[in-house]
């Protein structure tokens, strides 16, 4: 009980720190150390309701359900867990150390492991639904992605029984047939994790979606269709580029990328990240376009992922991404209505805005915003954090400074 009380107390301090950033955007030029502290506190505020409850087997009891549809409440819990850990995993993977942040990570690693064991234990009150069509396939994939991003601290600490139960849970999602869209990559992602952790997978489910995107759905200049058609939204960022890249890296590691597509995909991923960085206005806003816009700064999943992999194009300095994303996060969390009275994230873009969502969106869904925080997996001495304030492309351009010309890629 003391751990939960301590976390709640720190949550109050976290809110005060978040409020100190809110609305400031870039009135003052914060240091990388200040930015990192802010990001960590944002992550903690997002994580606490989910992980504290899951670790105590009270997630289903206490998690609210906010949605335009009443049809998805049984899936909402896996959505929150899978999406939270998908974004949080790289930070956890840094592991414990003697610094205050390292000691904090130790607490959250413990919470995550206890929670995950409950999530896949069939006799647990918080045993999560993985095998009822169709939504669980999506969030089994986000959870699998999180496990791949923290192979030591999450997968490695589950223990033999927890690992076997996790494997069974992931395999149970195979009963769900994915749609001919970005959903194909959810099946691929689950199989990539199974391949990595067990040495075996369903090759057809692993490769079918990869082949569709590789051979049929690329539209040019770093953009894929969501299926055969192009959609003007952020699904290239939410799902397509990060998952396609991570699946391919596992395939390459296991000798299955027979077309040598990984290098091409890394170039396309970096190009799309370059475009996303240019979407961020001088004020830290970005275009409100396309479905699932209430995933908030999850719209920058692809940019954050390329940054985490240290694959940014030469036109972008890591610190300018840090400063741009800090501006976005602080701007987007400026409304006190982003969280309810118990600290749960509400459905909205900058506050409680349920009518900006689709019927498939619910309380659990919006935790995909944590994917915008992936660079927390870079150590504090990485240039992303250690370099001084650096203006991003739009801030420089609108201030009359020179910026490089934007150039499309040919393949």
Short mmCIF file of C-alpha atoms in Angstrom, two decimals:
data_model
loop_
_atom_site.label_atom_id
_atom_site.label_comp_id
_atom_site.label_asym_id
_atom_site.label_seq_id
_atom_site.Cartn_x
_atom_site.Cartn_y
_atom_site.Cartn_z
CA UNK A 1 0.00 0.00 0.00
CA UNK A 2 2.88 2.36 0.72
CA UNK A 3 4.07 2.13 -2.90
CA UNK A 4 0.62 3.16 -4.19
CA UNK A 5 0.44 6.04 -1.70
CA UNK A 6 3.90 7.25 -2.69
CA UNK A 7 2.94 7.16 -6.36
CA UNK A 8 -0.25 9.13 -5.71
CA UNK A 9 1.73 11.74 -3.75
CA UNK A 10 4.27 12.08 -6.53
CA UNK A 11 1.34 12.33 -8.94
CA UNK A 12 0.34 15.60 -7.27
CA UNK A 13 3.88 16.93 -7.72
CA UNK A 14 3.79 15.65 -11.30
CA UNK A 15 0.64 17.66 -12.00
CA UNK A 16 2.27 20.79 -10.62
CA UNK A 17 5.26 20.30 -12.90
CA UNK A 18 3.03 19.65 -15.90
CA UNK A 19 1.06 22.80 -15.15
CA UNK A 20 4.30 24.78 -14.96
CA UNK A 21 5.02 23.80 -18.57
CA UNK A 22 1.48 24.17 -19.84
CA UNK A 23 0.87 27.10 -22.13
CA UNK A 24 4.50 28.20 -22.11
CA UNK A 25 5.39 26.39 -25.34
CA UNK A 26 8.72 28.05 -26.05
CA UNK A 27 8.40 31.39 -24.24
CA UNK A 28 11.58 30.30 -22.47
CA UNK A 29 14.20 27.93 -23.77
CA UNK A 30 14.29 24.95 -21.44
CA UNK A 31 17.30 22.69 -21.10
CA UNK A 32 17.36 19.05 -22.07
CA UNK A 33 17.46 18.10 -18.39
CA UNK A 34 14.30 20.13 -17.73
CA UNK A 35 12.60 18.65 -20.79
CA UNK A 36 13.45 15.11 -19.73
CA UNK A 37 12.12 15.70 -16.24
CA UNK A 38 8.89 17.00 -17.76
CA UNK A 39 8.55 14.03 -20.13
CA UNK A 40 9.09 11.57 -17.28
CA UNK A 41 6.41 13.24 -15.21
CA UNK A 42 3.98 13.20 -18.14
CA UNK A 43 4.68 9.49 -18.60
CA UNK A 44 4.10 8.85 -14.92
CA UNK A 45 0.82 10.71 -14.92
CA UNK A 46 -0.34 8.60 -17.85
CA UNK A 47 0.94 5.35 -16.38
CA UNK A 48 -0.15 5.50 -12.76
CA UNK A 49 -3.89 4.75 -13.02
CA UNK A 50 -3.28 1.86 -15.43
CA UNK A 51 -0.30 0.20 -13.78
CA UNK A 52 -1.24 0.72 -10.14
CA UNK A 53 -4.65 -0.81 -10.75
CA UNK A 54 -3.38 -3.64 -12.95
CA UNK A 55 -0.70 -4.56 -10.41
CA UNK A 56 -3.41 -4.65 -7.71
CA UNK A 57 -5.87 -6.64 -9.85
CA UNK A 58 -8.32 -3.72 -9.81
CA UNK A 59 -8.05 -2.45 -13.39
CA UNK A 60 -11.40 -3.87 -14.51
CA UNK A 61 -12.98 -2.68 -11.28
CA UNK A 62 -11.75 0.92 -11.38
CA UNK A 63 -11.07 1.88 -15.00
CA UNK A 64 -13.80 4.14 -16.45
CA UNK A 65 -15.27 3.62 -19.89
CA UNK A 66 -15.82 6.69 -22.07
CA UNK A 67 -16.88 6.15 -25.68
CA UNK A 68 -19.50 6.97 -28.29
CA UNK A 69 -20.17 3.23 -28.43
CA UNK A 70 -21.01 0.83 -25.63
CA UNK A 71 -19.81 -2.20 -27.57
CA UNK A 72 -16.11 -2.27 -26.67
CA UNK A 73 -15.94 -2.09 -22.90
CA UNK A 74 -14.58 -5.64 -22.53
CA UNK A 75 -11.60 -4.74 -24.74
CA UNK A 76 -10.77 -1.34 -23.26
CA UNK A 77 -8.48 -2.70 -20.55
CA UNK A 78 -6.13 -4.46 -22.97
CA UNK A 79 -6.10 -1.31 -25.09
CA UNK A 80 -4.88 0.77 -22.15
CA UNK A 81 -2.24 -1.76 -21.10
CA UNK A 82 -0.90 -2.59 -24.56
CA UNK A 83 -0.73 1.00 -25.75
CA UNK A 84 0.75 2.36 -22.54
CA UNK A 85 3.55 -0.21 -22.48
CA UNK A 86 4.19 0.15 -26.20
CA UNK A 87 5.28 3.73 -25.49
CA UNK A 88 6.72 3.23 -22.02
CA UNK A 89 8.87 0.18 -22.78
CA UNK A 90 12.03 1.92 -24.07
CA UNK A 91 12.24 4.00 -20.89
CA UNK A 92 11.78 0.89 -18.75
CA UNK A 93 14.43 -0.95 -20.78
CA UNK A 94 17.09 1.50 -19.54
CA UNK A 95 16.73 -0.39 -16.28
CA UNK A 96 17.33 0.61 -12.68
CA UNK A 97 20.39 2.58 -11.61
CA UNK A 98 21.48 4.74 -8.69
CA UNK A 99 20.05 7.98 -10.06
CA UNK A 100 16.65 9.23 -8.88
CA UNK A 101 15.24 8.47 -12.33
CA UNK A 102 16.79 5.00 -12.31
CA UNK A 103 15.23 4.27 -8.93
CA UNK A 104 11.93 5.52 -10.29
CA UNK A 105 12.25 3.14 -13.26
CA UNK A 106 12.78 0.29 -10.82
CA UNK A 107 9.39 1.04 -9.25
CA UNK A 108 7.65 1.12 -12.63
CA UNK A 109 9.37 -2.03 -13.84
CA UNK A 110 8.04 -3.76 -10.74
CA UNK A 111 4.53 -2.36 -11.28
CA UNK A 112 4.62 -3.41 -14.94
CA UNK A 113 5.78 -6.95 -14.25
CA UNK A 114 3.24 -7.54 -11.51
CA UNK A 115 0.56 -6.07 -13.75
CA UNK A 116 1.49 -8.14 -16.80
CA UNK A 117 1.48 -11.33 -14.76
CA UNK A 118 -2.07 -10.50 -13.66
CA UNK A 119 -3.07 -9.61 -17.23
CA UNK A 120 -2.21 -13.06 -18.62
CA UNK A 121 -3.08 -15.22 -15.61
CA UNK A 122 -6.39 -17.00 -16.36
CA UNK A 123 -7.43 -16.98 -12.69
CA UNK A 124 -6.69 -13.29 -12.15
CA UNK A 125 -9.60 -10.80 -11.83
CA UNK A 126 -7.71 -8.69 -14.37
CA UNK A 127 -7.10 -11.46 -16.91
CA UNK A 128 -7.42 -9.60 -20.19
CA UNK A 129 -9.34 -10.56 -23.33
CA UNK A 130 -7.06 -11.56 -26.21
CA UNK A 131 -9.21 -13.93 -28.26
CA UNK A 132 -12.60 -12.33 -28.96
CA UNK A 133 -12.88 -10.78 -32.43
CA UNK A 134 -11.79 -8.31 -33.39
CA UNK A 135 -10.24 -5.51 -31.32
CA UNK A 136 -7.90 -7.62 -29.14
CA UNK A 137 -5.67 -8.37 -32.13
CA UNK A 138 -4.82 -4.65 -32.29
CA UNK A 139 -3.75 -4.38 -28.70
CA UNK A 140 -2.09 -7.76 -28.50
CA UNK A 141 0.13 -6.27 -31.20
CA UNK A 142 0.84 -3.07 -29.28
CA UNK A 143 1.67 -5.16 -26.22
CA UNK A 144 3.92 -7.41 -28.32
CA UNK A 145 5.63 -4.29 -29.64
CA UNK A 146 6.22 -3.14 -26.08
CA UNK A 147 7.74 -6.50 -25.13
CA UNK A 148 10.09 -6.31 -28.11
CA UNK A 149 11.10 -2.82 -27.04
CA UNK A 150 11.95 -4.00 -23.52
CA UNK A 151 13.23 -7.57 -23.92
CA UNK A 152 15.25 -7.44 -20.70
CA UNK A 153 13.08 -5.47 -18.30
CA UNK A 154 9.61 -6.64 -19.42
CA UNK A 155 9.94 -9.98 -21.17
CA UNK A 156 13.02 -11.07 -19.23
CA UNK A 157 11.52 -10.30 -15.82
CA UNK A 158 8.18 -12.04 -16.39
CA UNK A 159 9.59 -15.35 -15.21
CA UNK A 160 8.97 -18.75 -16.76
CA UNK A 161 5.30 -19.00 -15.82
CA UNK A 162 4.54 -15.42 -16.86
CA UNK A 163 6.30 -15.93 -20.17
CA UNK A 164 4.37 -19.09 -20.94
CA UNK A 165 1.08 -17.41 -20.08
CA UNK A 166 2.01 -14.41 -22.22
CA UNK A 167 2.83 -16.69 -25.15
CA UNK A 168 -0.53 -18.43 -24.74
CA UNK A 169 -2.34 -15.07 -24.64
CA UNK A 170 -0.59 -13.80 -27.78
CA UNK A 171 -1.22 -17.05 -29.63
CA UNK A 172 -4.91 -16.92 -28.70
CA UNK A 173 -5.26 -13.77 -30.82
CA UNK A 174 -4.65 -15.93 -33.92
CA UNK A 175 -8.36 -16.70 -34.07
CA UNK A 176 -8.89 -13.11 -35.25
CA UNK A 177 -8.61 -12.50 -38.99
CA UNK A 178 -7.18 -9.04 -39.73
CA UNK A 179 -8.76 -6.65 -42.20
CA UNK A 180 -6.95 -5.76 -45.45
CA UNK A 181 -5.47 -2.58 -44.00
CA UNK A 182 -2.98 -1.58 -41.33
CA UNK A 183 -4.55 -4.43 -39.34
CA UNK A 184 -2.40 -6.90 -41.27
CA UNK A 185 0.59 -5.51 -39.40
CA UNK A 186 -1.03 -6.33 -36.07
CA UNK A 187 -0.95 -10.01 -36.97
CA UNK A 188 2.63 -9.60 -38.21
CA UNK A 189 3.66 -7.85 -34.98
CA UNK A 190 2.30 -10.62 -32.76
CA UNK A 191 4.08 -13.25 -34.84
CA UNK A 192 7.33 -11.26 -34.79
CA UNK A 193 7.27 -11.26 -31.00
CA UNK A 194 6.52 -14.98 -30.90
CA UNK A 195 9.38 -15.61 -33.32
CA UNK A 196 11.76 -13.54 -31.23
CA UNK A 197 10.77 -15.06 -27.88
CA UNK A 198 10.03 -18.67 -28.87
CA UNK A 199 11.86 -19.21 -32.17
CA UNK A 200 8.59 -20.20 -33.86
CA UNK A 201 5.73 -18.35 -35.54
CA UNK A 202 2.96 -18.58 -38.12
CA UNK A 203 4.97 -17.59 -41.20
CA UNK A 204 1.88 -16.70 -43.23
CA UNK A 205 0.57 -14.29 -40.59
CA UNK A 206 4.06 -12.86 -40.16
CA UNK A 207 4.77 -12.14 -43.82
CA UNK A 208 1.41 -11.55 -45.51
CA UNK A 209 1.00 -7.96 -44.35
CA UNK A 210 4.67 -7.13 -44.91
CA UNK A 211 4.37 -8.31 -48.51
CA UNK A 212 1.19 -6.32 -49.11
CA UNK A 213 2.76 -3.09 -47.94
CA UNK A 214 6.02 -3.80 -49.73
CA UNK A 215 4.59 -4.90 -53.07
CA UNK A 216 1.22 -3.15 -53.45
CA UNK A 217 0.47 -0.33 -51.03
CA UNK A 218 3.42 2.06 -51.19
CA UNK A 219 2.31 5.43 -52.62
CA UNK A 220 5.65 7.24 -52.80
CA UNK A 221 7.71 9.76 -50.81
CA UNK A 222 7.60 7.72 -47.62
CA UNK A 223 3.82 7.22 -47.55
CA UNK A 224 1.82 4.00 -47.58
CA UNK A 225 -1.84 3.47 -48.25
CA UNK A 226 -3.92 2.08 -45.42
CA UNK A 227 -4.73 -0.85 -47.65
CA UNK A 228 -5.06 -0.14 -51.34
CA UNK A 229 -6.40 3.39 -50.78
CA UNK A 230 -4.48 6.37 -49.44
CA UNK A 231 -5.91 8.04 -46.31
CA UNK A 232 -4.90 11.53 -45.19
CA UNK A 233 -4.42 10.76 -41.53
CA UNK A 234 -1.66 9.76 -39.13
CA UNK A 235 -1.88 5.97 -39.53
CA UNK A 236 1.50 5.93 -41.25
CA UNK A 237 2.72 7.15 -37.86
CA UNK A 238 0.39 5.43 -35.40
CA UNK A 239 0.93 1.98 -36.88
CA UNK A 240 2.36 1.45 -40.34
CA UNK A 241 5.94 2.71 -40.22
CA UNK A 242 6.82 1.67 -36.64
CA UNK A 243 5.30 -1.80 -36.88
CA UNK A 244 6.48 -2.54 -40.41
CA UNK A 245 10.01 -1.53 -39.40
CA UNK A 246 10.06 -3.56 -36.21
CA UNK A 247 8.64 -6.66 -37.87
CA UNK A 248 11.25 -6.39 -40.62
CA UNK A 249 14.07 -6.02 -38.10
CA UNK A 250 12.98 -9.25 -36.42
CA UNK A 251 12.66 -10.96 -39.78
CA UNK A 252 16.12 -9.76 -40.78
CA UNK A 253 17.58 -11.01 -37.50
CA UNK A 254 16.08 -14.44 -38.14
CA UNK A 255 17.09 -14.57 -41.80
CA UNK A 256 13.56 -14.12 -43.18
CA UNK A 257 13.90 -10.79 -45.00
CA UNK A 258 14.72 -12.55 -48.24
CA UNK A 259 13.95 -9.45 -50.35
CA UNK A 260 16.35 -7.24 -48.34
CA UNK A 261 13.50 -4.80 -47.84
CA UNK A 262 14.60 -3.58 -44.40
CA UNK A 263 17.04 -0.94 -45.68
CA UNK A 264 14.43 0.48 -48.07
CA UNK A 265 11.88 0.64 -45.29
CA UNK A 266 14.30 2.41 -42.95
CA UNK A 267 14.79 5.12 -45.60
CA UNK A 268 11.04 5.51 -46.07
CA UNK A 269 10.51 5.62 -42.30
CA UNK A 270 13.13 8.36 -41.93
CA UNK A 271 11.57 10.36 -44.76
CA UNK A 272 8.14 10.22 -43.15
CA UNK A 273 9.68 11.27 -39.82
CA UNK A 274 11.22 14.25 -41.62
CA UNK A 275 7.76 15.23 -42.85
CA UNK A 276 6.25 14.87 -39.39
CA UNK A 277 8.86 17.19 -37.90
CA UNK A 278 7.84 19.81 -40.48
CA UNK A 279 4.20 19.45 -39.41
CA UNK A 280 4.97 21.01 -36.00
CA UNK A 281 4.16 24.72 -36.00
CA UNK A 282 6.20 27.39 -34.19
CA UNK A 283 3.56 27.25 -31.44
CA UNK A 284 3.76 23.47 -30.98
CA UNK A 285 0.52 22.68 -32.83
CA UNK A 286 -0.03 20.31 -35.75
CA UNK A 287 -2.79 19.72 -38.33
CA UNK A 288 -5.98 18.27 -36.88
CA UNK A 289 -6.75 15.91 -39.74
CA UNK A 290 -7.86 12.34 -40.15
CA UNK A 291 -9.37 9.67 -37.96
CA UNK A 292 -8.11 8.73 -34.48
CA UNK A 293 -6.89 12.29 -33.93
CA UNK A 294 -7.65 11.88 -30.22
CA UNK A 295 -4.50 9.78 -29.89
CA UNK A 296 -2.98 13.21 -29.26
CA UNK A 297 0.83 13.31 -29.57
CA UNK A 298 0.74 9.64 -30.56
CA UNK A 299 0.53 11.22 -34.01
CA UNK A 300 4.34 11.48 -33.72
CA UNK A 301 4.94 7.79 -33.03
CA UNK A 302 6.95 7.44 -36.25
CA UNK A 303 9.10 10.51 -35.56
CA UNK A 304 9.74 9.34 -32.01
CA UNK A 305 10.57 5.84 -33.23
CA UNK A 306 13.10 7.03 -35.81
CA UNK A 307 14.64 9.23 -33.12
CA UNK A 308 14.87 6.31 -30.69
CA UNK A 309 16.62 4.22 -33.35
CA UNK A 310 19.02 7.10 -34.06
CA UNK A 311 17.97 7.01 -37.71
CA UNK A 312 17.01 10.68 -38.19
CA UNK A 313 17.93 12.11 -41.59
CA UNK A 314 20.87 14.51 -41.74
CA UNK A 315 18.48 17.46 -42.12
CA UNK A 316 17.26 17.04 -38.53
CA UNK A 317 19.22 17.43 -35.31
CA UNK A 318 18.00 15.25 -32.43
CA UNK A 319 17.65 18.24 -30.09
CA UNK A 320 15.28 20.01 -32.47
CA UNK A 321 12.98 16.99 -32.27
CA UNK A 322 13.15 17.14 -28.48
CA UNK A 323 12.25 20.83 -28.45
CA UNK A 324 9.49 20.42 -31.03
CA UNK A 325 7.89 17.48 -29.24
CA UNK A 326 8.15 19.22 -25.87
CA UNK A 327 6.24 22.13 -27.37
CA UNK A 328 3.58 19.75 -28.75
CA UNK A 329 3.17 17.81 -25.51
CA UNK A 330 2.92 20.90 -23.31
CA UNK A 331 0.49 22.53 -25.74
CA UNK A 332 -1.69 19.45 -26.01
CA UNK A 333 -1.86 18.91 -22.26
CA UNK A 334 -2.77 22.55 -21.62
CA UNK A 335 -6.38 21.76 -20.72
CA UNK A 336 -7.09 20.43 -17.21
CA UNK A 337 -9.82 18.35 -18.82
CA UNK A 338 -7.26 15.97 -20.35
CA UNK A 339 -7.59 13.92 -17.16
CA UNK A 340 -10.59 13.06 -15.04
CA UNK A 341 -10.79 13.45 -11.27
CA UNK A 342 -9.06 10.10 -10.73
CA UNK A 343 -6.25 10.75 -13.18
CA UNK A 344 -7.55 8.73 -16.13
CA UNK A 345 -6.94 10.13 -19.60
CA UNK A 346 -10.13 11.44 -21.21
CA UNK A 347 -11.17 11.06 -24.85
CA UNK A 348 -10.20 14.23 -26.67
CA UNK A 349 -7.50 16.13 -28.52
CA UNK A 350 -6.74 18.78 -25.91
CA UNK A 351 -9.24 18.09 -23.20
CA UNK A 352 -12.49 16.16 -23.01
CA UNK A 353 -13.81 16.23 -26.60
CA UNK A 354 -15.71 13.00 -27.16
CA UNK A 355 -17.20 14.13 -30.49
CA UNK A 356 -13.73 14.36 -32.03
CA UNK A 357 -13.51 10.57 -31.72
CA UNK A 358 -14.84 7.62 -33.70
CA UNK A 359 -17.10 4.90 -32.32
CA UNK A 360 -14.15 2.51 -31.89
CA UNK A 361 -12.35 4.97 -29.59
CA UNK A 362 -12.64 4.60 -25.82
CA UNK A 363 -10.71 5.35 -22.64
CA UNK A 364 -8.18 2.59 -23.31
CA UNK A 365 -7.58 3.63 -26.90
CA UNK A 366 -6.22 7.08 -26.15
CA UNK A 367 -3.23 5.74 -24.22
CA UNK A 368 -1.51 5.39 -27.60
CA UNK A 369 -0.34 8.96 -26.94
CA UNK A 370 2.53 7.44 -24.94
CA UNK A 371 4.11 6.32 -28.23
CA UNK A 372 5.14 9.95 -28.71
CA UNK A 373 7.41 9.59 -25.67
CA UNK A 374 9.68 6.86 -27.07
CA UNK A 375 12.86 8.99 -26.93
CA UNK A 376 12.79 8.62 -23.15
CA UNK A 377 14.49 5.33 -24.01
CA UNK A 378 17.58 7.32 -25.01
CA UNK A 379 19.92 7.83 -22.03
CA UNK A 380 20.16 11.27 -20.47
CA UNK A 381 23.60 11.87 -22.00
CA UNK A 382 22.39 11.24 -25.55
CA UNK A 383 22.54 14.37 -27.78
CA UNK A 384 18.75 14.29 -27.93
CA UNK A 385 18.76 15.34 -24.27
CA UNK A 386 22.23 16.84 -23.73
CA UNK A 387 22.32 19.39 -26.55
CA UNK A 388 20.96 22.90 -25.86
CA UNK A 389 17.67 24.25 -27.11
CA UNK A 390 17.48 23.88 -30.89
CA UNK A 391 14.75 25.44 -33.02
CA UNK A 392 12.75 23.07 -35.21
CA UNK A 393 12.04 23.62 -38.90
CA UNK A 394 8.85 25.67 -38.67
CA UNK A 395 10.12 27.79 -35.82
CA UNK A 396 13.25 28.66 -37.81
CA UNK A 397 11.36 29.24 -41.06
CA UNK A 398 8.78 31.57 -39.54
CA UNK A 399 11.54 33.48 -37.77
CA UNK A 400 13.22 34.17 -41.09
CA UNK A 401 16.11 31.76 -40.57
CA UNK A 402 17.54 29.52 -43.27
CA UNK A 403 16.19 25.98 -43.46
CA UNK A 404 17.08 23.28 -45.98
CA UNK A 405 14.80 22.73 -48.95
CA UNK A 406 12.45 19.78 -48.59
CA UNK A 407 13.10 16.95 -51.05
CA UNK A 408 11.01 13.91 -51.84
CA UNK A 409 12.53 10.45 -52.06
CA UNK A 410 12.11 8.41 -55.22
CA UNK A 411 11.56 4.93 -53.79
#
